Coordinates of C-alpha atoms in Angstrom, one line a residue:
M2 CA 132.9 50.8 88.7
G3 CA 135.3 50.8 91.9
D4 CA 134.3 51.1 95.6
N5 CA 136.6 54.0 96.0
P6 CA 134.3 57.2 96.4
M7 CA 136.6 59.3 94.1
D8 CA 136.3 56.5 91.4
I9 CA 132.4 56.8 91.6
F10 CA 132.7 60.5 91.4
K11 CA 135.1 60.3 88.4
D12 CA 132.6 58.0 86.7
D13 CA 129.6 60.4 87.3
M14 CA 131.7 63.4 85.9
E15 CA 132.2 61.5 82.7
N16 CA 128.3 61.3 82.0
E17 CA 127.3 63.1 78.9
E18 CA 124.1 64.6 80.8
L19 CA 125.0 68.0 82.3
Y20 CA 122.4 67.8 85.1
L21 CA 123.9 64.7 86.2
K22 CA 127.4 66.2 86.4
V23 CA 126.2 69.2 88.2
N24 CA 124.2 66.9 90.9
A25 CA 127.5 64.9 91.1
M26 CA 129.3 68.0 92.0
H27 CA 126.9 68.9 94.7
R28 CA 127.6 65.6 96.2
V29 CA 131.3 66.2 96.3
R30 CA 131.2 67.5 100.1
V31 CA 130.2 63.9 101.0
I32 CA 133.2 62.5 99.1
A33 CA 135.7 65.1 100.6
T34 CA 134.5 64.2 104.1
L35 CA 135.2 60.3 103.4
L36 CA 138.5 61.1 101.6
G37 CA 140.0 63.2 104.4
T38 CA 142.4 66.2 104.3
D39 CA 145.4 64.3 102.7
K40 CA 143.6 62.9 99.8
I41 CA 141.5 66.3 99.3
K42 CA 144.8 67.9 98.7
S43 CA 146.4 65.1 96.6
V44 CA 143.5 63.6 94.6
L45 CA 140.6 65.7 94.6
L46 CA 141.9 69.3 94.1
P47 CA 144.1 68.3 91.1
Y48 CA 141.2 66.4 89.7
F49 CA 139.2 69.8 89.9
E50 CA 142.2 71.4 88.0
T51 CA 141.5 69.1 85.0
L52 CA 137.8 69.7 85.3
M53 CA 138.2 73.5 85.1
K54 CA 139.6 73.3 81.6
K55 CA 136.6 71.4 80.1
E56 CA 133.4 71.6 82.0
D57 CA 130.4 73.8 81.4
D58 CA 129.6 77.0 83.5
E59 CA 126.9 75.1 85.4
V60 CA 129.3 72.5 86.7
L61 CA 132.1 75.3 87.6
F62 CA 129.5 77.2 89.5
A63 CA 128.7 74.0 91.5
M64 CA 132.4 73.6 92.1
A65 CA 132.9 77.0 93.4
E66 CA 130.1 76.6 95.8
E67 CA 131.3 73.1 97.0
L68 CA 134.8 74.3 97.7
G69 CA 133.2 76.7 100.3
Y70 CA 131.7 73.4 101.9
I71 CA 135.0 71.8 101.7
A72 CA 136.6 74.8 103.5
Q73 CA 134.1 74.0 106.4
I74 CA 135.4 70.3 106.4
I75 CA 139.0 71.3 106.6
P76 CA 139.0 74.6 108.3
Q77 CA 142.8 74.4 109.4
Q78 CA 143.9 73.4 105.9
S79 CA 141.3 75.5 103.8
I80 CA 144.2 77.7 102.6
C81 CA 144.9 74.7 100.1
L82 CA 141.7 75.8 98.3
L83 CA 142.8 79.3 97.4
P84 CA 144.6 78.3 94.1
I85 CA 141.7 76.8 92.4
L86 CA 139.2 79.4 93.8
E87 CA 141.6 82.1 92.5
Q88 CA 141.2 80.8 89.0
L89 CA 137.6 80.6 89.4
A90 CA 137.4 84.1 90.4
G91 CA 138.9 85.1 86.9
F92 CA 136.2 83.2 84.8
D93 CA 134.1 84.9 82.4
E94 CA 130.7 83.7 83.6
T95 CA 129.5 86.2 86.5
V96 CA 127.8 83.5 88.7
V97 CA 131.0 81.4 88.7
R98 CA 133.1 84.4 89.6
E99 CA 130.6 85.6 92.3
Q100 CA 130.5 82.1 93.9
A101 CA 134.2 81.8 93.9
V102 CA 134.4 85.1 95.8
K103 CA 132.0 83.9 98.1
S104 CA 133.8 80.9 98.8
I105 CA 137.2 82.8 99.1
I106 CA 135.4 84.8 101.9
I107 CA 134.4 81.7 103.6
V108 CA 138.0 80.5 103.4
C109 CA 139.2 83.6 105.0
G110 CA 136.8 83.2 108.1
F111 CA 139.1 80.3 109.1
L112 CA 142.6 82.3 108.5
G113 CA 144.3 84.3 111.0
D114 CA 145.0 88.1 110.4
N115 CA 148.8 87.4 109.4
E116 CA 147.4 84.9 106.7
I117 CA 145.1 87.5 105.7
S118 CA 147.8 90.1 105.2
N119 CA 150.5 87.7 103.9
T120 CA 148.4 85.6 101.7
I121 CA 145.0 87.1 100.9
V122 CA 146.0 90.6 100.2
P123 CA 148.7 89.5 97.9
L124 CA 146.0 87.3 96.0
I125 CA 143.8 90.3 95.8
L126 CA 146.5 92.5 94.4
K127 CA 147.5 89.9 91.8
L128 CA 143.9 89.5 90.7
A129 CA 143.6 93.6 90.7
S130 CA 146.8 93.6 88.6
N131 CA 145.9 91.0 85.9
E132 CA 145.9 93.3 82.8
A133 CA 144.9 90.4 80.4
N134 CA 141.5 89.7 82.3
F135 CA 139.3 92.4 83.5
T136 CA 137.1 89.6 85.3
C137 CA 139.9 89.1 87.8
R138 CA 139.9 92.8 88.4
V139 CA 136.3 92.8 89.1
S140 CA 136.6 89.9 91.7
A141 CA 139.4 91.9 93.3
V142 CA 137.2 94.6 94.0
S143 CA 134.5 92.4 95.7
L144 CA 137.1 90.7 97.7
M145 CA 138.7 94.2 98.9
C146 CA 135.5 95.3 100.9
P147 CA 135.2 92.3 103.5
M148 CA 139.1 91.7 103.6
Y149 CA 140.2 95.5 104.1
A150 CA 139.3 95.7 108.0
R151 CA 141.8 92.7 108.5
A152 CA 144.4 93.8 106.1
G153 CA 146.7 95.2 108.8
N154 CA 149.8 97.1 107.4
Q155 CA 148.6 96.2 103.8
K156 CA 145.5 98.6 104.0
E157 CA 147.5 101.3 102.2
K158 CA 148.2 99.0 99.3
L159 CA 144.4 98.1 98.9
R160 CA 143.4 101.7 99.1
Q161 CA 145.9 102.6 96.5
K162 CA 144.7 99.8 94.3
F163 CA 140.9 100.5 94.8
T164 CA 141.6 104.2 93.7
E165 CA 143.6 102.8 90.7
L166 CA 140.6 100.6 89.6
C167 CA 138.3 103.6 89.7
S168 CA 140.2 105.0 86.5
E169 CA 140.0 101.5 84.9
E170 CA 139.3 101.9 81.1
T171 CA 136.9 98.8 81.5
P172 CA 133.5 99.9 82.2
M173 CA 132.6 96.7 84.1
V174 CA 135.5 97.3 86.5
R175 CA 134.3 100.8 87.3
R176 CA 130.8 99.5 87.7
A177 CA 132.1 97.2 90.4
V178 CA 134.0 100.0 92.2
A179 CA 130.9 102.1 91.9
T180 CA 129.0 99.3 93.4
K181 CA 131.3 98.7 96.3
I182 CA 132.7 102.1 97.3
G183 CA 129.8 102.6 99.9
E184 CA 130.6 99.1 101.3
I185 CA 134.4 99.5 101.7
A186 CA 133.6 103.1 103.3
Q187 CA 132.1 101.2 106.4
Y188 CA 135.6 99.7 107.2
M189 CA 137.9 102.7 106.5
D190 CA 138.8 105.5 108.9
K191 CA 136.6 108.6 108.3
N192 CA 139.5 110.7 107.3
H193 CA 140.4 108.1 104.6
V194 CA 136.9 108.0 103.5
I195 CA 137.0 112.1 102.8
E196 CA 140.5 112.2 101.6
V197 CA 140.4 109.0 99.3
L198 CA 136.9 107.7 98.6
I199 CA 135.1 110.9 98.3
T200 CA 137.6 111.8 95.5
V201 CA 137.0 108.5 93.8
L202 CA 133.1 108.8 94.1
K203 CA 133.1 112.3 92.7
Q204 CA 135.0 111.1 89.7
L205 CA 132.7 108.0 89.3
C206 CA 129.7 110.3 89.5
Q207 CA 131.0 112.1 86.3
D208 CA 131.6 108.9 84.4
E209 CA 130.8 108.7 80.8
Q210 CA 128.8 105.6 81.3
D211 CA 125.4 106.3 82.9
Q212 CA 125.4 102.7 84.4
V213 CA 128.5 103.7 86.5
R214 CA 126.8 106.8 87.7
L215 CA 123.6 105.0 88.4
L216 CA 125.4 102.5 90.6
C217 CA 127.1 105.3 92.6
M218 CA 123.6 106.3 94.0
E219 CA 123.7 103.6 96.7
S220 CA 127.2 104.4 97.6
I221 CA 126.3 108.1 98.2
M222 CA 123.9 107.2 100.8
N223 CA 126.2 104.5 102.5
I224 CA 128.9 107.2 102.8
A225 CA 126.3 109.9 103.9
N226 CA 125.7 107.6 107.0
I227 CA 129.3 107.8 107.9
L228 CA 129.7 111.8 107.7
N229 CA 128.4 114.5 109.7
I230 CA 126.4 117.5 108.8
N231 CA 129.1 119.8 107.8
E232 CA 131.1 116.9 106.0
N233 CA 127.7 115.9 104.2
K234 CA 127.1 119.7 103.1
T235 CA 130.6 119.9 101.7
N236 CA 131.1 116.5 100.1
I237 CA 127.8 114.7 99.4
L238 CA 125.4 117.6 98.7
P239 CA 127.3 118.6 95.5
L240 CA 126.8 114.9 94.4
I241 CA 123.3 114.8 94.9
I242 CA 122.8 118.3 93.2
S243 CA 124.7 116.8 90.1
S244 CA 122.8 113.6 89.9
A245 CA 119.6 115.3 90.2
E246 CA 120.4 117.0 87.1
D247 CA 122.0 114.2 85.2
K248 CA 121.3 113.9 81.6
S249 CA 120.4 110.3 82.0
W250 CA 117.0 109.7 83.2
R251 CA 118.0 106.3 84.8
V252 CA 120.4 108.2 86.9
R253 CA 117.7 110.4 88.1
L254 CA 115.4 107.5 88.6
A255 CA 118.1 105.7 90.8
L256 CA 118.5 108.9 92.9
S257 CA 114.6 109.3 93.4
K258 CA 114.4 105.5 94.7
I259 CA 116.8 106.3 97.6
F260 CA 115.9 110.0 98.1
A261 CA 114.1 109.3 101.4
E262 CA 116.9 107.3 102.6
L263 CA 119.5 109.8 101.8
A264 CA 117.6 112.6 103.4
E265 CA 117.6 110.6 106.9
A266 CA 121.2 110.0 106.2
V267 CA 122.2 113.7 105.8
G268 CA 119.9 114.9 108.5
K269 CA 116.9 117.1 108.8
E270 CA 118.9 120.6 108.4
I271 CA 120.1 119.7 105.0
A272 CA 116.8 118.1 104.1
D273 CA 115.0 121.4 105.0
S274 CA 117.7 123.8 103.4
S275 CA 118.5 122.0 100.3
L276 CA 117.3 118.6 99.5
I277 CA 113.6 119.7 99.3
Q278 CA 114.3 121.9 96.6
I279 CA 116.3 119.3 94.7
F280 CA 113.4 116.7 95.3
S281 CA 111.0 119.3 93.8
N282 CA 112.7 119.2 90.6
L283 CA 112.6 115.3 90.6
L284 CA 108.7 115.6 91.2
K285 CA 108.6 117.6 88.0
D286 CA 110.9 115.5 85.9
P287 CA 109.9 115.1 82.5
E288 CA 110.3 111.5 82.5
S289 CA 107.2 109.8 83.9
D290 CA 109.0 106.8 85.5
V291 CA 111.3 109.2 87.6
R292 CA 108.1 110.9 88.6
V293 CA 106.4 107.9 89.7
V294 CA 109.5 106.7 91.9
A295 CA 109.9 110.4 93.1
V296 CA 106.5 110.2 94.3
K297 CA 106.8 106.8 96.0
S298 CA 109.9 108.2 97.8
L299 CA 107.9 111.4 98.9
A300 CA 105.8 109.4 101.1
K301 CA 108.8 108.5 103.3
F302 CA 110.6 111.9 102.6
I303 CA 108.0 114.1 104.2
K304 CA 108.9 112.4 107.7
F305 CA 112.4 113.9 107.5
V306 CA 111.4 117.5 106.6
S307 CA 110.0 120.3 108.8
P308 CA 106.2 120.7 108.7
E309 CA 106.6 124.4 107.6
K310 CA 108.8 123.3 104.8
L311 CA 106.2 120.9 103.6
N312 CA 104.1 123.9 102.1
L313 CA 106.7 124.0 99.3
I314 CA 105.4 120.4 98.4
I315 CA 101.7 121.2 98.2
P316 CA 101.7 123.0 94.8
L317 CA 103.8 120.0 93.4
L318 CA 101.0 117.4 94.9
Q319 CA 98.5 119.4 93.3
L320 CA 100.2 119.4 90.0
L321 CA 101.0 115.7 90.4
A322 CA 97.2 114.9 91.1
K323 CA 96.6 116.0 87.6
D324 CA 99.4 114.2 86.0
A325 CA 98.7 112.7 82.8
F326 CA 100.5 109.2 83.8
A327 CA 98.0 107.2 86.1
Q328 CA 100.8 105.6 88.2
V329 CA 101.9 109.1 89.2
K330 CA 98.3 109.9 90.3
Q331 CA 98.1 106.7 92.2
M332 CA 101.2 107.4 94.3
A333 CA 100.0 111.2 94.7
C334 CA 96.8 110.0 96.3
L335 CA 98.6 108.2 99.1
V336 CA 101.0 111.1 99.7
I337 CA 98.0 113.5 100.0
G338 CA 96.6 111.3 102.9
Q339 CA 99.9 111.1 104.6
I340 CA 100.8 114.7 104.3
A341 CA 97.3 115.7 105.9
T342 CA 98.5 114.0 109.1
I343 CA 101.4 116.5 109.3
L344 CA 100.1 119.7 107.9
P345 CA 97.9 122.0 109.7
R346 CA 94.3 121.1 109.2
D347 CA 93.3 124.4 107.4
N348 CA 96.1 123.8 104.8
S349 CA 95.0 120.3 103.9
Q350 CA 91.3 121.3 103.8
S351 CA 92.0 124.3 101.5
K352 CA 94.7 123.2 99.3
L353 CA 94.5 119.4 98.9
Q354 CA 90.9 118.3 99.7
S355 CA 89.5 119.1 96.5
Y356 CA 92.2 117.4 94.5
L357 CA 91.6 114.3 96.5
I358 CA 88.0 114.2 95.9
E359 CA 88.5 114.9 92.1
L360 CA 90.9 111.8 92.1
M361 CA 88.1 109.7 93.6
S362 CA 86.4 109.8 90.1
D363 CA 89.4 109.4 88.1
D364 CA 89.1 107.3 84.9
N365 CA 91.8 104.9 86.2
Q366 CA 90.5 102.3 88.8
D367 CA 93.8 102.1 90.6
V368 CA 93.8 105.9 91.0
R369 CA 90.3 105.6 92.4
K370 CA 91.3 102.7 94.7
N371 CA 94.2 104.6 96.2
A372 CA 92.2 107.7 96.5
A373 CA 89.6 105.9 98.5
Q374 CA 92.4 104.4 100.7
S375 CA 93.8 108.0 101.2
V376 CA 90.4 109.4 102.1
G377 CA 90.3 107.4 105.3
V378 CA 93.7 108.9 106.5
F379 CA 92.8 112.3 105.2
A380 CA 89.3 112.5 106.7
A381 CA 90.6 111.1 110.0
A382 CA 93.4 113.9 110.2
L383 CA 90.8 116.5 109.5
G384 CA 88.3 115.3 112.1
S385 CA 84.7 114.1 112.1
D386 CA 83.1 117.4 111.2
S387 CA 84.9 117.3 107.6
L388 CA 83.2 114.0 106.8
G389 CA 80.2 115.4 105.3
Q390 CA 82.0 116.7 102.3
F391 CA 83.4 113.1 101.6
I392 CA 80.1 111.2 102.2
P393 CA 78.5 111.7 98.7
H394 CA 81.8 110.7 96.9
L395 CA 82.1 107.6 99.2
K396 CA 78.6 106.6 98.3
K397 CA 79.2 107.2 94.7
C398 CA 82.3 105.0 94.9
M399 CA 80.4 102.2 96.6
E400 CA 78.6 102.2 93.1
D401 CA 81.8 101.9 91.2
P402 CA 81.9 99.0 88.5
K403 CA 85.2 97.8 89.8
W404 CA 85.0 95.6 93.0
R405 CA 88.4 96.6 94.1
V406 CA 87.3 100.1 94.3
R407 CA 84.4 99.3 96.4
K408 CA 86.5 96.9 98.7
E409 CA 88.8 99.9 99.3
I410 CA 85.7 102.0 100.1
I411 CA 84.2 99.6 102.5
Q412 CA 87.5 99.2 104.5
T413 CA 88.0 103.0 104.5
V414 CA 84.4 103.7 106.0
I415 CA 84.9 100.9 108.7
Q416 CA 88.3 102.1 109.5
L417 CA 86.8 105.9 109.8
A418 CA 84.2 104.6 112.1
L419 CA 86.3 102.8 114.4
T420 CA 88.7 105.8 114.4
I421 CA 86.2 108.4 115.0
K422 CA 84.1 106.5 117.6
N423 CA 81.0 109.2 117.5
S424 CA 77.6 107.5 117.4
E425 CA 75.8 110.5 116.1
V426 CA 78.5 111.0 113.1
F427 CA 78.5 107.2 112.4
I428 CA 74.8 106.7 112.3
K429 CA 74.2 110.0 110.2
Q430 CA 76.9 109.7 107.9
L431 CA 79.0 106.7 107.6
E432 CA 76.4 103.9 108.3
P433 CA 74.4 104.5 105.1
V434 CA 77.7 103.9 103.2
Y435 CA 78.4 100.8 105.3
V436 CA 75.1 99.0 104.7
M437 CA 75.6 99.1 101.0
F438 CA 77.9 96.2 101.5
L439 CA 74.7 93.8 102.1
K440 CA 73.8 94.3 98.5
D441 CA 77.3 94.4 96.9
R442 CA 77.5 92.2 93.8
A443 CA 81.2 91.1 94.9
A444 CA 81.6 88.4 97.5
E445 CA 84.9 90.0 98.6
V446 CA 83.1 93.1 99.5
R447 CA 80.3 91.3 101.3
T448 CA 82.8 89.2 103.2
I449 CA 84.8 92.3 104.3
G450 CA 81.8 94.0 105.6
L451 CA 80.6 91.0 107.6
S452 CA 84.2 90.3 109.0
R453 CA 84.5 93.9 110.5
L454 CA 80.7 93.8 111.8
N455 CA 81.8 92.6 115.2
D456 CA 84.4 95.4 115.5
L457 CA 81.5 97.9 114.8
I458 CA 79.1 96.4 117.2
Q459 CA 81.8 96.5 120.0
T460 CA 82.4 100.4 119.1
Y461 CA 78.8 101.3 118.8
K462 CA 77.1 98.8 121.1
I463 CA 74.4 96.2 120.5
D464 CA 71.6 98.9 120.4
W465 CA 72.9 100.0 117.1
A466 CA 73.1 96.4 115.9
L467 CA 69.6 95.7 116.8
G468 CA 68.1 99.1 115.6
S469 CA 69.1 100.6 112.4
F470 CA 71.5 98.1 111.2
L471 CA 69.0 95.2 111.9
S472 CA 66.2 97.0 110.0
K473 CA 68.5 97.2 107.1
C474 CA 68.9 93.5 107.2
L475 CA 65.3 92.9 107.3
E476 CA 64.7 95.4 104.3
T477 CA 67.2 93.2 102.4
L478 CA 65.6 90.0 103.4
N479 CA 61.9 91.2 102.7
K480 CA 62.5 93.4 99.5
D481 CA 65.3 91.9 97.8
T482 CA 65.1 89.2 95.1
G483 CA 68.9 88.3 94.9
F484 CA 69.4 85.3 97.3
L485 CA 73.1 86.2 97.7
Y486 CA 72.1 89.6 99.2
R487 CA 69.5 87.7 101.4
M488 CA 72.2 85.2 102.7
N489 CA 74.5 88.0 103.3
A490 CA 71.7 89.6 105.6
L491 CA 71.3 86.3 107.3
Y492 CA 75.1 86.0 108.1
A493 CA 74.8 89.6 109.5
I494 CA 72.1 88.6 111.9
Q495 CA 74.4 85.6 112.8
Q496 CA 77.0 88.1 113.8
I497 CA 74.7 90.2 115.8
G498 CA 73.5 87.0 117.5
L499 CA 77.1 86.2 118.7
V500 CA 76.9 89.4 120.9
A501 CA 73.2 89.8 121.8
D502 CA 71.9 88.2 124.9
G503 CA 69.5 85.1 125.0
P504 CA 66.2 87.0 125.4
T505 CA 67.0 89.5 122.6
I506 CA 67.9 86.8 120.5
T507 CA 64.5 85.0 121.3
D508 CA 62.4 88.1 120.8
K509 CA 64.2 89.6 117.7
L510 CA 66.5 87.4 115.8
W511 CA 64.8 83.9 116.1
P512 CA 61.5 84.9 114.5
I513 CA 63.2 86.3 111.4
V514 CA 65.3 83.2 111.0
Q515 CA 62.3 81.2 111.5
K516 CA 60.5 82.6 108.7
C517 CA 63.6 82.2 106.4
M518 CA 63.6 78.6 107.2
K519 CA 60.4 78.4 104.9
D520 CA 61.9 80.3 102.1
V521 CA 61.6 79.1 98.6
V522 CA 65.1 79.4 97.8
P523 CA 67.2 76.2 99.1
N524 CA 70.4 78.4 99.9
I525 CA 68.3 80.7 102.2
R526 CA 67.0 77.6 104.0
F527 CA 70.3 76.0 104.6
V528 CA 71.9 79.3 105.6
S529 CA 69.0 79.7 108.0
I530 CA 69.7 76.4 109.6
K531 CA 73.3 77.6 110.1
V532 CA 72.3 80.8 111.7
A533 CA 69.6 79.1 113.8
K534 CA 72.2 76.5 115.2
T535 CA 74.4 79.5 116.1
L536 CA 71.7 81.5 117.9
S537 CA 70.4 78.2 119.8
K538 CA 73.9 78.4 121.7
K539 CA 73.0 81.7 123.2
I540 CA 69.3 80.9 124.0
D541 CA 68.3 79.5 127.7
H542 CA 64.6 79.5 127.0
Q543 CA 63.9 75.9 126.7
G544 CA 60.6 76.7 124.6
T545 CA 62.5 78.5 121.9
L546 CA 65.3 75.7 121.9
N547 CA 62.4 73.3 121.2
Q548 CA 61.1 75.4 118.3
I549 CA 64.5 75.7 116.9
K550 CA 65.1 71.9 117.1
Q551 CA 61.7 71.2 115.7
A552 CA 62.1 73.5 112.7
I553 CA 65.4 72.0 111.8
N554 CA 64.0 68.5 112.3
E555 CA 61.3 69.1 109.9
M556 CA 64.0 70.2 107.4
T557 CA 65.4 66.8 107.3
D558 CA 62.9 65.8 104.8
D559 CA 63.5 69.0 102.7
N560 CA 63.3 68.3 98.8
D561 CA 66.7 69.8 98.4
R562 CA 69.7 67.4 99.4
D563 CA 72.1 70.4 100.7
V564 CA 69.1 71.6 102.9
K565 CA 68.5 68.0 104.2
F566 CA 72.4 67.6 104.8
Y567 CA 72.7 70.8 106.7
A568 CA 69.6 69.9 108.9
Q569 CA 70.8 66.5 109.8
E570 CA 74.5 67.9 110.6
A571 CA 72.8 70.5 112.9
L572 CA 70.8 67.8 114.7
Q573 CA 74.1 65.8 115.4
Y574 CA 75.9 68.4 117.1

């Protein structure tokens, strides 16, 4: 094997293992740097020509990618890479073709507008006119979009060829046009968009292939962003109506996915006057997948519709809340919460509240979970005086067999408490639900309850924490047999200790922890050590500090090795 980098590369490419050849190809940028411009042209590129005739697609993909890097090594001479990239752009394998197009675009970044007009546009037109290989025409479509703005006096030819490809017999080419028509519209003058592209788009929206019609949806939205209200009403609205009534559920699904963005693009006036009725039909679609996606879009769509028009949506939400398909109900839960923040309070309470409460008892756990999440938004929108109607259902959900539902409930209750900031309402209605986390079976639920305790103390002050909440902790410590729940109560006392002052800790918290340090359960004893150590940092009374130190010191001789470890650790720091 010679020392010449090209010889080494050739030897590597003779290897039988495919992954070794791919790795070698990915090192070719280093070889190109060593070879220099002249040898790249005279040695490397001719060798690439031979490889294209025999190598696997993986190697050719790597070659197409590396040619883009080589273009950056020889920017002033990168035009010499185009013949090979043009061939790669016509290959059957999609990834090879697409990577070749990307590398051609990199090369074009180093070319002037004259070179684009005189070299690249003819290359695109040549690819687009290749009757023998439809893949060349697909690549041509992908190149037309980024190159159109720099095509100069050749723009007319590109527009004409783009329009011709819309009527192409090969579905793959029509799909490419349907995908790119919205992109190329961004570079065209508006009059050309209306006169040329809208005509093409209308034709593609009536295509016999549902995949072509489906791909038009994104382009409809992109073009709608360019046009004004009247132009959208004339040109885009008919396409939306026809797509919403399309015989293929996949097309209706694609429209449902982007419906909110489409409403934003066409403006509130059209959304109010026309889109809301079209969207209502999608929400009632016989295909469950369409309804699921439509309800997801509804959460965004309601932001672009006037509040008075949303009354048309309420009967549909009521219908969706009783849908046979669980995923539809899941999304309907979230929308009910969001729409309550926009609608007048009376409308939400009289027309949606009973449905949300019913969803909290649904058979599907994900529906119950989303309903619990929505209750927080819904109740906050109605105000604190509406909470009483939800409390029994929140309590019931805190006994749900699925911990994820209970987790959502505890988060909802905490968020409501922090939003409402009314001590009387909190203590009377929300606190009884919140304290249920102390005895929850799931560690995740207990952890969330503890993690937000400090926020609640900040909102409802230390008097609440030392009063009714501390009494619940004591009840758990004294009456409950489950050591996990008692540990949780101790950690809650630790949280209170972070906020309470020294004398309060000495009088109220330390005696509780001191008693727990003599508990029969080792886990309770070592958690008590941790809590005592935390409390000691806030205590100034020397006598109490001595008591804590003495109690911990006695536990260094504990029978349990974990207790002994934590006691020794506490005395060290």
